[in-house]
C-alpha cells in the first residue's frame, strides 16, 4: 500500500486533465546538498511518491515534472528506474512561477518541446514535495475549477499571523478565524492560467508564489476554495522528511501475508497469529506458501523497486526440550538467504514461536504479532537474518 492509493475510476466527467509538478527547488531550508524532492524516503526519492500519486489516477492524462537543468538526468533516471508512465520532464526556470510557466508551455508552444501535448481543459498544479495527495481532493479541485475557472485547497491556520514594524515591533495581528492557509493541489481551466502567465509581469514571475493570485489579478478569476485534508503538508525541513518516512512506513505496514506450513500444529498457530494481527491491520490476507517461493515471486514483481518489502519467516518450536529445536545450520541458511534478498530490497527476518505451554500459547502469539508489526513498520535493515524469539 502506497502513501496515495488513488483509484482508477472515470474521475471528474471525461474532461482532459493534466498535472504540472514544480520540482526545481534547491532545498535551502532543508539543509544538505541534495534538494528535498530527491531525498530518499525508504530508499526511494520523494518526488517518485508524488509522481506515483498522480500516475495512479487514470483520468490524469499527462504529468509534467519541472526540474532545474542540472537535475534533468537525475529525474530521467528516477522515471526509468521506477517505471513511471505518462511523465514528461521539462527544464525549469530560476523561480517557481517561471518553472510552472515552462511546464504549461509544453501544451501550447511547439518551440518549447519536441512533442507538443494535447492541451487539457483543466490543469492541476501540485508541489512535487507533497507526496500524500489523494484522488478525492484532486477530483474536488478539478470539478471546482471547471465551474469557477480556478480552485485550490486550503487549511485552517495553525498559528496567528502578525505584522511587524520596521524596527521589529508588533504592528498588528490578523484575526485567525477569517484567514486560511493556501495549500496544494490547485486546478485551473488551462486557458485562464496560461493567459495569466502570459500577461504576468517580471516582478510577479520572480517574486510571486501564489498561482490563484495570478488568475485573479490578470484574468479576474475568483478561485473556489476547497477545504483540504491534514495530509497535504509540504516537506520543507529535515524533520518533515522524518515525518514523511513515518507516514509511509505506517501506510506500508497495513498489509501482511501470514505464511505457515500445512502441518496441523503449525497451521493452528498460524491461524492464531493471523487473528491476532487482524486487530492491528486495516487489510490482511492469508496464504500457505514456501518462503522461497514467495521471495521468488516478489523478485519477479516490481514491488521491491517501490519500497523495501518485509518477509518474516516464522518457525514454530513444539519440542519439549529447553533448548531451541532450530540448529545452527538453519540459522546460517536464514542469514545467507537474508543477505541475498537485501540486495533485491527484500528484508528477511526470522521469528521463533515456542509452544512449550499450551495455556500460554495465545500470549506467545500476541507477542509474536507485536514483533511482526514492529519489524514491518521499522524495516530495520540491520536486523535482517536474525532469529527473534517471541
Coordinates of C-alpha atoms in Angstrom, one line a residue:
X1 CA 0.0 0.0 0.0
X2 CA 1.5 3.3 -1.1
X3 CA 1.1 6.7 0.5
X4 CA -1.5 7.6 -2.0
X5 CA -3.9 4.9 -3.2
X6 CA -6.0 6.7 -5.8
X7 CA -8.4 4.6 -7.7
X8 CA -8.6 4.1 -11.5
X9 CA -12.1 5.4 -11.8
X10 CA -13.5 7.6 -14.5
X11 CA -12.8 10.7 -12.5
X12 CA -14.4 14.1 -12.9
X13 CA -16.5 13.6 -16.1
X14 CA -14.4 12.9 -19.2
X15 CA -12.6 16.3 -19.5
X16 CA -8.9 16.2 -20.4
X17 CA -6.8 16.8 -17.3
X18 CA -3.0 17.2 -16.9
X19 CA -0.8 17.9 -13.9
X20 CA 2.3 20.1 -13.6
X21 CA 4.6 19.3 -10.7
X22 CA 7.2 22.0 -10.0
X23 CA 10.3 20.2 -8.7
X24 CA 13.0 22.7 -9.2
X25 CA 13.7 23.9 -5.6
X26 CA 17.2 23.9 -4.2
X27 CA 16.1 22.7 -0.7
X28 CA 17.9 25.5 1.2
X29 CA 15.6 25.3 4.2
X30 CA 16.1 21.5 4.4
X31 CA 19.9 21.8 4.6
X32 CA 22.3 19.4 2.9
X33 CA 23.5 19.1 -0.7
X34 CA 20.5 17.1 -2.0
X35 CA 17.3 19.0 -2.9
X36 CA 14.4 17.8 -0.9
X37 CA 12.5 16.4 -3.8
X38 CA 15.3 13.9 -4.5
X39 CA 15.9 12.9 -0.9
X40 CA 15.4 9.2 -0.3
X41 CA 12.5 8.1 1.9
X42 CA 12.6 4.3 2.4
X43 CA 15.2 4.2 -0.3
X44 CA 13.0 6.0 -2.9
X45 CA 13.2 9.7 -3.9
X46 CA 10.4 11.8 -2.5
X47 CA 9.4 13.0 -6.0
X48 CA 8.7 9.5 -7.1
X49 CA 6.0 9.1 -4.4
X50 CA 4.3 12.3 -5.7
X51 CA 4.5 11.2 -9.3
X52 CA 3.1 7.8 -8.4
X53 CA 0.2 9.5 -6.6
X54 CA -0.8 11.3 -9.8
X55 CA 0.1 8.3 -12.0
X56 CA -2.3 6.0 -10.2
X57 CA -5.2 8.2 -11.3
X58 CA -6.3 7.2 -14.8
X59 CA -8.1 10.4 -15.7
X60 CA -4.8 12.4 -15.4
X61 CA -3.5 12.1 -19.0
X62 CA -0.1 13.8 -18.7
X63 CA 2.3 14.5 -15.7
X64 CA 4.8 17.3 -16.3
X65 CA 7.7 17.3 -13.9
X66 CA 9.6 20.6 -14.0
X67 CA 13.2 20.4 -12.7
X68 CA 16.3 22.6 -12.7
X69 CA 18.6 22.0 -15.7
X70 CA 21.3 20.3 -13.5
X71 CA 18.7 17.7 -12.3
X72 CA 17.2 16.6 -15.6
X73 CA 19.3 13.5 -15.9
X74 CA 18.6 12.6 -12.2
X75 CA 14.8 12.9 -12.9
X76 CA 15.1 10.8 -16.1
X77 CA 16.8 8.0 -14.1
X78 CA 14.1 8.1 -11.5
X79 CA 11.4 7.8 -14.2
X80 CA 13.2 4.9 -15.8
X81 CA 14.1 3.1 -12.5
X82 CA 10.6 3.2 -11.0
X83 CA 8.7 2.7 -14.3
X84 CA 6.7 5.9 -14.2
X85 CA 4.3 6.4 -17.1
X86 CA 2.7 9.5 -18.8
X87 CA 5.6 11.6 -17.5
X88 CA 7.4 14.4 -19.4
X89 CA 10.4 16.2 -17.9
X90 CA 10.7 19.9 -18.5
X91 CA 13.6 22.3 -17.8
X92 CA 12.6 24.7 -15.0
X93 CA 13.2 28.5 -14.7
X94 CA 15.0 30.4 -12.0
X95 CA 11.8 30.9 -9.9
X96 CA 8.8 28.9 -9.0
X97 CA 6.4 30.8 -11.3
X98 CA 8.9 30.7 -14.2
X99 CA 9.1 26.9 -13.8
X100 CA 5.4 26.4 -13.7
X101 CA 5.1 28.6 -16.8
X102 CA 7.6 26.4 -18.6
X103 CA 5.5 23.4 -17.6
X104 CA 2.4 24.9 -19.2
X105 CA 4.2 25.8 -22.4
X106 CA 4.5 22.1 -23.5
X107 CA 0.8 22.3 -24.3
X108 CA 0.9 25.5 -26.4
X109 CA 4.4 26.3 -27.7
X110 CA 6.0 24.0 -30.3
X111 CA 9.4 25.6 -29.9
X112 CA 9.5 24.7 -26.2
X113 CA 9.0 21.0 -26.7
X114 CA 9.8 18.4 -29.3
X115 CA 6.5 16.8 -28.5
X116 CA 3.5 19.2 -28.2
X117 CA 1.0 17.5 -25.9
X118 CA -2.8 17.7 -26.3
X119 CA -4.0 20.8 -24.4
X120 CA -6.0 19.9 -21.4
X121 CA -9.2 21.5 -20.4
X122 CA -8.1 21.6 -16.8
X123 CA -4.5 21.6 -15.4
X124 CA -3.6 20.7 -11.9
X125 CA -0.6 22.4 -10.2
X126 CA 0.9 20.5 -7.3
X127 CA 4.2 20.6 -5.4
X128 CA 6.5 17.6 -6.0
X129 CA 7.3 17.6 -2.3
X130 CA 3.7 17.0 -1.2
X131 CA 3.5 13.2 -1.7
X132 CA 0.4 12.4 0.3
X133 CA -2.2 13.8 -2.1
X134 CA -5.3 11.7 -2.6
X135 CA -7.7 11.3 -5.6
X136 CA -10.6 12.8 -3.6
X137 CA -9.1 16.3 -3.2
X138 CA -7.7 16.3 -6.7
X139 CA -11.2 15.5 -8.1
X140 CA -12.8 18.2 -5.9
X141 CA -10.4 21.0 -7.1
X142 CA -10.7 19.9 -10.8
X143 CA -14.5 19.9 -10.7
X144 CA -14.5 23.3 -8.9
X145 CA -12.0 24.7 -11.5
X146 CA -14.3 23.5 -14.3
X147 CA -17.1 25.6 -12.8
X148 CA -15.2 28.6 -11.4
X149 CA -12.1 28.8 -13.6
X150 CA -9.7 28.2 -10.7
X151 CA -9.7 26.3 -7.4
X152 CA -7.3 25.5 -4.6
X153 CA -7.1 23.5 -1.4
X154 CA -7.0 25.4 1.8
X155 CA -6.4 24.5 5.5
X156 CA -7.1 26.4 8.8
X157 CA -4.3 28.5 10.1
X158 CA -2.4 26.8 12.9
X159 CA -0.7 29.9 14.2
X160 CA -1.7 33.6 14.4
X161 CA -0.2 35.8 11.7
X162 CA 1.3 39.1 12.8
X163 CA 2.8 42.0 11.1
X164 CA 5.9 43.8 12.4
X165 CA 7.1 47.4 12.2
X166 CA 10.4 48.4 10.5
X167 CA 12.1 48.3 13.9
X168 CA 10.9 44.8 14.7
X169 CA 8.0 45.6 17.0
X170 CA 4.4 44.3 16.7
X171 CA 2.3 46.3 14.3
X172 CA -0.9 44.3 14.2
X173 CA -2.2 40.7 14.1
X174 CA -4.8 39.1 11.8
X175 CA -8.0 37.5 13.0
X176 CA -7.1 33.9 12.5
X177 CA -10.6 32.7 12.0
X178 CA -11.0 34.9 8.9
X179 CA -7.9 33.5 7.1
X180 CA -6.8 30.2 5.7
X181 CA -3.5 28.7 4.6
X182 CA -3.3 28.2 0.8
X183 CA -2.2 24.6 0.0
X184 CA -1.8 22.4 -3.0
X185 CA -3.3 21.0 -5.2
X186 CA -4.7 23.8 -7.2
X187 CA -6.5 23.5 -10.5
X188 CA -7.3 25.9 -13.4
X189 CA -9.0 26.0 -16.7
X190 CA -5.9 25.8 -18.8
X191 CA -6.7 28.9 -20.9
X192 CA -7.1 31.0 -17.8
X193 CA -3.9 30.1 -16.1
X194 CA -1.9 30.2 -19.3
X195 CA -3.2 33.6 -20.2
X196 CA -2.4 34.8 -16.6
X197 CA 1.2 33.7 -17.0
X198 CA 1.5 35.3 -20.4
X199 CA 0.4 38.6 -19.0
X200 CA 2.4 38.2 -15.8
X201 CA 5.0 40.9 -15.1
X202 CA 8.6 40.0 -14.5
X203 CA 8.2 41.1 -10.9
X204 CA 5.4 38.6 -10.3
X205 CA 7.3 35.9 -12.1
X206 CA 10.3 36.5 -10.0
X207 CA 8.8 37.2 -6.6
X208 CA 5.3 35.8 -6.6
X209 CA 4.4 32.4 -5.1
X210 CA 0.6 32.1 -5.4
X211 CA -0.9 30.8 -8.6
X212 CA -4.5 31.6 -7.5
X213 CA -3.5 35.2 -7.2
X214 CA -2.2 35.4 -10.8
X215 CA -5.6 34.1 -12.0
X216 CA -7.4 36.8 -10.0
X217 CA -5.0 39.6 -10.9
X218 CA -4.7 39.0 -14.6
X219 CA -7.9 37.2 -15.6
X220 CA -10.3 38.4 -12.9
X221 CA -11.0 34.8 -11.9
X222 CA -12.1 34.3 -8.3
X223 CA -10.9 30.9 -7.3
X224 CA -13.2 28.5 -5.4
X225 CA -11.5 27.4 -2.2
X226 CA -11.8 23.8 -1.2
X227 CA -11.2 22.5 2.3
X228 CA -8.3 20.1 2.2
X229 CA -7.2 17.3 4.4
X230 CA -4.4 17.4 7.0
X231 CA -2.0 15.3 4.8
X232 CA -1.5 18.0 2.2
X233 CA 1.5 19.4 4.0
X234 CA 4.8 20.2 2.3
X235 CA 8.1 18.6 3.0
X236 CA 10.3 21.7 3.8
X237 CA 12.6 20.9 6.7
X238 CA 14.6 17.9 7.7
X239 CA 12.1 17.0 10.4
X240 CA 9.5 16.8 7.6
X241 CA 11.5 14.1 5.9
X242 CA 11.4 12.0 9.1
X243 CA 7.6 12.6 9.4
X244 CA 7.1 11.6 5.8
X245 CA 9.0 8.4 6.4
X246 CA 6.9 7.6 9.4
X247 CA 3.7 8.1 7.5
X248 CA 5.0 5.9 4.6
X249 CA 6.1 3.2 7.0
X250 CA 2.7 3.3 8.7
X251 CA 0.9 3.0 5.4
X252 CA 3.1 0.2 4.2
X253 CA 2.5 -1.7 7.5
X254 CA -1.2 -2.1 6.8
X255 CA -0.8 -5.2 4.7
X256 CA 0.5 -8.6 5.8
X257 CA 0.7 -12.1 4.5
X258 CA 0.9 -14.9 7.1
X259 CA 2.8 -17.9 5.8
X260 CA 2.6 -21.3 7.5
X261 CA 3.3 -24.9 6.9
X262 CA 0.5 -27.3 6.3
X263 CA 1.1 -29.3 9.4
X264 CA -1.8 -29.2 11.8
X265 CA 0.1 -27.7 14.8
X266 CA 1.8 -25.1 12.7
X267 CA -1.4 -24.2 10.8
X268 CA -3.2 -23.7 14.2
X269 CA -0.6 -21.3 15.4
X270 CA -0.6 -19.6 12.0
X271 CA -4.4 -19.1 12.3
X272 CA -4.0 -17.6 15.8
X273 CA -1.2 -15.3 14.6
X274 CA -3.4 -14.2 11.7
X275 CA -6.3 -13.5 14.1
X276 CA -4.0 -11.5 16.4
X277 CA -2.7 -9.4 13.6
X278 CA -6.2 -8.6 12.4
X279 CA -6.6 -6.3 15.3
X280 CA -3.7 -4.2 14.2
X281 CA -4.2 -4.1 10.4
X282 CA -6.6 -2.5 8.0
X283 CA -6.0 -5.0 5.3
X284 CA -4.9 -8.6 5.6
X285 CA -4.7 -11.9 3.7
X286 CA -3.8 -15.5 4.5
X287 CA -1.7 -17.7 2.3
X288 CA 0.2 -21.0 2.6
X289 CA 3.4 -20.9 0.5
X290 CA 7.0 -21.6 0.9
X291 CA 9.2 -18.6 1.9
X292 CA 11.5 -19.1 -1.1
X293 CA 8.6 -19.3 -3.5
X294 CA 7.2 -16.0 -2.1
X295 CA 10.7 -14.4 -2.4
X296 CA 10.9 -15.5 -6.0
X297 CA 7.5 -14.1 -6.7
X298 CA 8.4 -10.8 -5.1
X299 CA 11.7 -10.6 -7.0
X300 CA 9.9 -11.1 -10.3
X301 CA 7.4 -8.3 -9.5
X302 CA 8.2 -4.6 -9.4
X303 CA 7.1 -4.2 -5.8
X304 CA 10.6 -4.2 -4.2
X305 CA 11.6 -1.3 -6.6
X306 CA 9.0 0.9 -4.9
X307 CA 9.8 0.3 -1.3
X308 CA 11.5 -2.3 0.9
X309 CA 9.4 -5.4 1.3
X310 CA 9.4 -7.2 4.7
X311 CA 9.4 -11.0 4.6
X312 CA 9.3 -12.8 8.0
X313 CA 9.9 -16.5 8.2
X314 CA 8.1 -17.8 11.3
X315 CA 9.3 -21.0 12.9
X316 CA 7.3 -23.0 15.4
X317 CA 9.1 -24.9 18.2
X318 CA 6.8 -27.5 19.7
X319 CA 9.5 -29.7 21.2
X320 CA 9.6 -30.2 25.0
X321 CA 13.3 -29.5 25.1
X322 CA 14.5 -26.4 26.9
X323 CA 16.9 -25.7 24.0
X324 CA 15.8 -24.4 20.6
X325 CA 14.9 -27.1 18.1
X326 CA 16.3 -25.0 15.3
X327 CA 20.0 -25.7 14.6
X328 CA 23.0 -23.6 13.6
X329 CA 22.8 -24.9 10.1
X330 CA 19.3 -23.5 9.7
X331 CA 20.3 -20.2 11.3
X332 CA 23.2 -19.8 8.9
X333 CA 20.9 -20.6 6.0
X334 CA 18.5 -17.9 7.1
X335 CA 21.3 -15.3 7.4
X336 CA 22.7 -16.1 4.0
X337 CA 19.3 -16.0 2.4
X338 CA 18.6 -12.7 4.1
X339 CA 21.8 -11.1 2.8
X340 CA 21.0 -12.2 -0.8
X341 CA 17.4 -10.8 -0.5
X342 CA 18.6 -7.5 0.9
X343 CA 20.3 -6.8 -2.5
X344 CA 16.9 -7.0 -4.0
X345 CA 15.3 -4.7 -1.5
X346 CA 13.6 -7.6 0.4
X347 CA 14.2 -7.6 4.1
X348 CA 14.1 -11.1 5.6
X349 CA 13.7 -11.7 9.3
X350 CA 13.3 -14.9 11.3
X351 CA 10.8 -15.3 14.2
X352 CA 10.7 -18.3 16.5
X353 CA 7.4 -19.1 18.4
X354 CA 7.8 -21.6 21.2
X355 CA 4.8 -23.7 22.1
X356 CA 6.1 -25.2 25.4
X357 CA 2.9 -24.5 27.3
X358 CA -0.4 -24.6 25.5
X359 CA -2.0 -22.4 28.2
X360 CA 0.3 -19.6 27.4
X361 CA 0.2 -20.1 23.6
X362 CA -2.1 -17.1 22.9
X363 CA 0.1 -14.8 24.9
X364 CA 3.1 -16.0 22.9
X365 CA 1.2 -15.5 19.7
X366 CA 0.3 -12.0 20.7
X367 CA 3.9 -11.2 21.5
X368 CA 4.9 -12.6 18.0
X369 CA 2.3 -10.3 16.4
X370 CA 3.7 -7.3 18.2
X371 CA 7.2 -8.2 17.0
X372 CA 5.9 -8.6 13.4
X373 CA 4.2 -5.2 13.4
X374 CA 7.4 -3.6 14.8
X375 CA 9.5 -5.2 12.1
X376 CA 7.1 -4.3 9.3
X377 CA 6.9 -0.7 10.5
X378 CA 10.6 -0.1 11.2
X379 CA 12.1 -2.0 8.3
X380 CA 15.4 -2.0 10.0
X381 CA 18.0 -3.5 7.6
X382 CA 20.5 -4.1 10.5
X383 CA 18.2 -6.9 11.9
X384 CA 17.9 -9.0 8.7
X385 CA 18.7 -12.6 9.1
X386 CA 18.3 -12.5 12.8
X387 CA 16.1 -15.1 14.6
X388 CA 13.9 -13.2 17.1
X389 CA 12.1 -15.2 19.8
X390 CA 8.5 -14.4 20.8

